[in-house]
Tab-separated table of C-alpha atoms in Angstrom:
chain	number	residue	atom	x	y	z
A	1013	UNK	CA	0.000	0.000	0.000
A	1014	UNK	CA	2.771	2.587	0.864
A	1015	UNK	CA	4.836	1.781	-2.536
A	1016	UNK	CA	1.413	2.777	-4.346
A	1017	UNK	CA	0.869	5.548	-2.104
A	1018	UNK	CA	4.628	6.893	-3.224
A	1019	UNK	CA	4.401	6.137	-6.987
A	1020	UNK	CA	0.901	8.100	-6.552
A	1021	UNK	CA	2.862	11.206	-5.132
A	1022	UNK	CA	5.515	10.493	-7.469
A	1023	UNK	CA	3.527	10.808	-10.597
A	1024	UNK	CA	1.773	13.545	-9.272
A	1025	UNK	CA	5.011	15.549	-7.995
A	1026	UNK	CA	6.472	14.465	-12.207
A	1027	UNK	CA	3.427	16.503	-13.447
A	1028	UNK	CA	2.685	19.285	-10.799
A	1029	UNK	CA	2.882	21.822	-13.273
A	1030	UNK	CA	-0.025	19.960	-15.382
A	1031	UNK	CA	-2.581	19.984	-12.474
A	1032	UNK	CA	-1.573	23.111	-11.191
A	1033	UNK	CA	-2.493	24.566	-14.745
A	1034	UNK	CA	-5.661	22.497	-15.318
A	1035	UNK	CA	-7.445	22.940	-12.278
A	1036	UNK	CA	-6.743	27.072	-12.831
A	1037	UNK	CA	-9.122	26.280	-16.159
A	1038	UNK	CA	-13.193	27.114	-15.697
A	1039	UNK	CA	-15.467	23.639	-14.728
A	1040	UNK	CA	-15.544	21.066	-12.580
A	1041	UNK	CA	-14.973	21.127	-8.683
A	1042	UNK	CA	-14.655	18.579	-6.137
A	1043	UNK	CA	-18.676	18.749	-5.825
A	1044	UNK	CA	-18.635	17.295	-9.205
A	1045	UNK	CA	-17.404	13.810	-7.798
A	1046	UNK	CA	-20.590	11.753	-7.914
A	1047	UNK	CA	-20.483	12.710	-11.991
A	1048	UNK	CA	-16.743	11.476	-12.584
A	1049	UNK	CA	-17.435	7.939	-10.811
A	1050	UNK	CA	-20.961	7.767	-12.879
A	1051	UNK	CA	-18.779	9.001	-15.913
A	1052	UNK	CA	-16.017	6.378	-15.044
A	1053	UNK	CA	-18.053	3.383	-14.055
A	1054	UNK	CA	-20.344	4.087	-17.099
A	1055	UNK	CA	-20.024	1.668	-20.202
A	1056	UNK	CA	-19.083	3.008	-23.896
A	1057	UNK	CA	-22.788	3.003	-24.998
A	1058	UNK	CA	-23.734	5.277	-22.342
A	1059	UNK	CA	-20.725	7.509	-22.387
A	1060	UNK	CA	-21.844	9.733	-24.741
A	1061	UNK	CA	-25.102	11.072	-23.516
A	1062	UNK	CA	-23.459	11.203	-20.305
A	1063	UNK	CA	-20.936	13.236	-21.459
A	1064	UNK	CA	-23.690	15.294	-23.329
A	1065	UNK	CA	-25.448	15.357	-19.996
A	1066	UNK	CA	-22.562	17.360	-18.508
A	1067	UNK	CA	-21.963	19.684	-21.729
A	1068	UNK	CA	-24.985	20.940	-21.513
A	1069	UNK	CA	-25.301	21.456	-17.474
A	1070	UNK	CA	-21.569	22.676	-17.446
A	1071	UNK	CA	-22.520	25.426	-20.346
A	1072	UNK	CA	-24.483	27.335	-19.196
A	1073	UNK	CA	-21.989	28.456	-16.185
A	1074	UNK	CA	-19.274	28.756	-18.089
A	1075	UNK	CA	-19.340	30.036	-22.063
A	1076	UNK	CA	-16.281	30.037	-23.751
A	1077	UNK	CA	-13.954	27.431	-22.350
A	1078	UNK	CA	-14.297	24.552	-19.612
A	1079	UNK	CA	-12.832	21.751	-18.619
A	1080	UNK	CA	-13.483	18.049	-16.430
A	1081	UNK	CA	-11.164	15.075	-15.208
A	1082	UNK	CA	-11.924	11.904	-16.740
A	1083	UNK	CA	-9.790	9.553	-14.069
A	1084	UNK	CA	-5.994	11.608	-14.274
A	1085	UNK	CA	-6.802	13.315	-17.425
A	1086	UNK	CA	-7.900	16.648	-18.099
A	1087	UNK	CA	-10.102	17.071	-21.058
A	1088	UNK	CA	-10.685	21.164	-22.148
A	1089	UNK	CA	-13.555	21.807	-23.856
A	1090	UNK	CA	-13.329	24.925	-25.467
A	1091	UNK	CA	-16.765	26.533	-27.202
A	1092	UNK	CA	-15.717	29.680	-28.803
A	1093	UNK	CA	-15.211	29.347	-32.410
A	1094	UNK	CA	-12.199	32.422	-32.362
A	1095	UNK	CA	-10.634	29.663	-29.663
A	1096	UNK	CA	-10.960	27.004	-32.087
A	1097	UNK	CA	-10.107	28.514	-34.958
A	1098	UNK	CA	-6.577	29.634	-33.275
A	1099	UNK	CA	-6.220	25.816	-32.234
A	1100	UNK	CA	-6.979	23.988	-34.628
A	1101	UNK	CA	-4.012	25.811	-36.794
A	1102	UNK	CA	-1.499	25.477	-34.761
A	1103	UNK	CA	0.841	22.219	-35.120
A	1104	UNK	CA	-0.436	20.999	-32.357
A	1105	UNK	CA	0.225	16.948	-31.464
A	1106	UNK	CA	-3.270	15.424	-30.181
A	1107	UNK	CA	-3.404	12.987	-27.463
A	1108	UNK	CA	-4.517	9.434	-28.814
A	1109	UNK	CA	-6.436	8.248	-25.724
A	1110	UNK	CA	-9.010	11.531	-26.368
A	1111	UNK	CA	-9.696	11.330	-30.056
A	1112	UNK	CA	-9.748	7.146	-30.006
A	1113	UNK	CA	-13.352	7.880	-27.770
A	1114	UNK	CA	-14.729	11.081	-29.629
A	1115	UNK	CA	-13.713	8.821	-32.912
A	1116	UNK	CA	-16.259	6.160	-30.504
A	1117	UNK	CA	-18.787	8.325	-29.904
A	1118	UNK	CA	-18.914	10.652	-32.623
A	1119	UNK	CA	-16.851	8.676	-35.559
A	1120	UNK	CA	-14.035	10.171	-37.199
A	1121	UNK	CA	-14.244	13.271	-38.953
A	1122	UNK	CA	-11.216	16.088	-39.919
A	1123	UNK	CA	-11.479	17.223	-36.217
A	1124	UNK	CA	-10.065	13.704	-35.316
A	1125	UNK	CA	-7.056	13.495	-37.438
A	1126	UNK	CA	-3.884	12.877	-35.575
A	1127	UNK	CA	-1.429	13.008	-38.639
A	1128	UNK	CA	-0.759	16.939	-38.417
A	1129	UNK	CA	0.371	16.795	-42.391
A	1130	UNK	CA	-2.902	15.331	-43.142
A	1131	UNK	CA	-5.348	17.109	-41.174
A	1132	UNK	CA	-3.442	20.318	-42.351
A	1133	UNK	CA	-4.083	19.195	-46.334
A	1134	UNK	CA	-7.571	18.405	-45.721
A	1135	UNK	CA	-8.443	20.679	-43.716
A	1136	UNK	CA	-7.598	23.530	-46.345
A	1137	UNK	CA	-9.114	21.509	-48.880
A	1138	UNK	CA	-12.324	21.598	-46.866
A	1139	UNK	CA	-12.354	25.272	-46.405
A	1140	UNK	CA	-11.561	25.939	-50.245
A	1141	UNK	CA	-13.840	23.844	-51.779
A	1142	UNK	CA	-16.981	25.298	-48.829
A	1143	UNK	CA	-16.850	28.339	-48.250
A	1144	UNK	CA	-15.847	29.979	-51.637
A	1145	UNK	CA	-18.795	32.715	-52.468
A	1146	UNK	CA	-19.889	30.627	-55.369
A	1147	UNK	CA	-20.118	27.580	-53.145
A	1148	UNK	CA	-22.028	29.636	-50.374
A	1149	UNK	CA	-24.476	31.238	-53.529
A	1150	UNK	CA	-25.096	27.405	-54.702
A	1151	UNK	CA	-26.706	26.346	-50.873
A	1152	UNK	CA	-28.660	29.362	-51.025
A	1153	UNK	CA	-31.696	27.393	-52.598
A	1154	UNK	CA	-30.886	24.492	-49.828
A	1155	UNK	CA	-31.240	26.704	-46.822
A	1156	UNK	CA	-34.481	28.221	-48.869
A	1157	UNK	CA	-36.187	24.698	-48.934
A	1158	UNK	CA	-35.147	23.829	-45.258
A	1159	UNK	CA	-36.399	27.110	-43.760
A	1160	UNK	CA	-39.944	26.512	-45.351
A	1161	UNK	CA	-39.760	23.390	-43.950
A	1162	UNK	CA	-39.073	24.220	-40.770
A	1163	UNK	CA	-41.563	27.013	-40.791
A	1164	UNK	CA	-44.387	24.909	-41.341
């Protein structure tokens, strides 16, 4: 018990500066306990609208950025599209363990690449090919149809 109870305070002492930093970041307290062992005891199918579950009762307290522990890892979810947008250009590396279960829950998508040369290339490919004027002008007739639709 002791030798667990060191490599604990060992591991925790390696990456101070990591928990120092991440519980600084907007979200979850202590209070939030009974949610991480219902998040952590929870199976794969029932991740995601638990997950969902705390999105949407964690947003409304805090808009722009916010964070929770899942076990020793801290998980940032970040809501403002100027955040994102600075992200997601950056070089960044992305952490396997995260983007294996939102490539579970969601299924993979440009957001979920992990090969920066990749993600880079399609990801300007993407914006290119969308959001060109002429591309915008040619959905103009699709968001025509879907508005009548949804204002019957």
């Amino acid at each position: 018990l002791s030798t667990l109870v060191c490599l604990v305070v060992l591991y925790v002492w390696k990456h101070r500066r990591y928990y120092y930093l991440g519980f600084k970041l907007p979200g979850q307290t202590l209070k939030h306990v009974g949610f991480l062992f219902e998040l952590f005891l929870c199976s794969l199918e029932t991740l995601a609208p638990n997950l969902r579950k705390y999105y949407s009762a964690t947003r409304k307290k805090h808009s722009s950025i916010f964070k929770f522990w899942y076990a020793w890892r801290l998980i940032v979810i970040i809501v403002d599209p100027d955040i994102v947008q600075k992200i997601f250009r950056k070089h960044l590396q992305k952490d396997d363990a995260v983007y294996k279960t939102i490539n579970f829950t969601n299924g993979p998508s440009i957001f979920h690449e992990n090969w920066i040369a990749k993600w880079n290339n399609h990801r300007k490919i993407i914006s290119h090919a969308s959001f060109t004027p002429s591309a915008l002008k040619s959905y103009v007739n699709i968001f025509h149809e879907e508005a009548y639709i949804l204002a019957d």
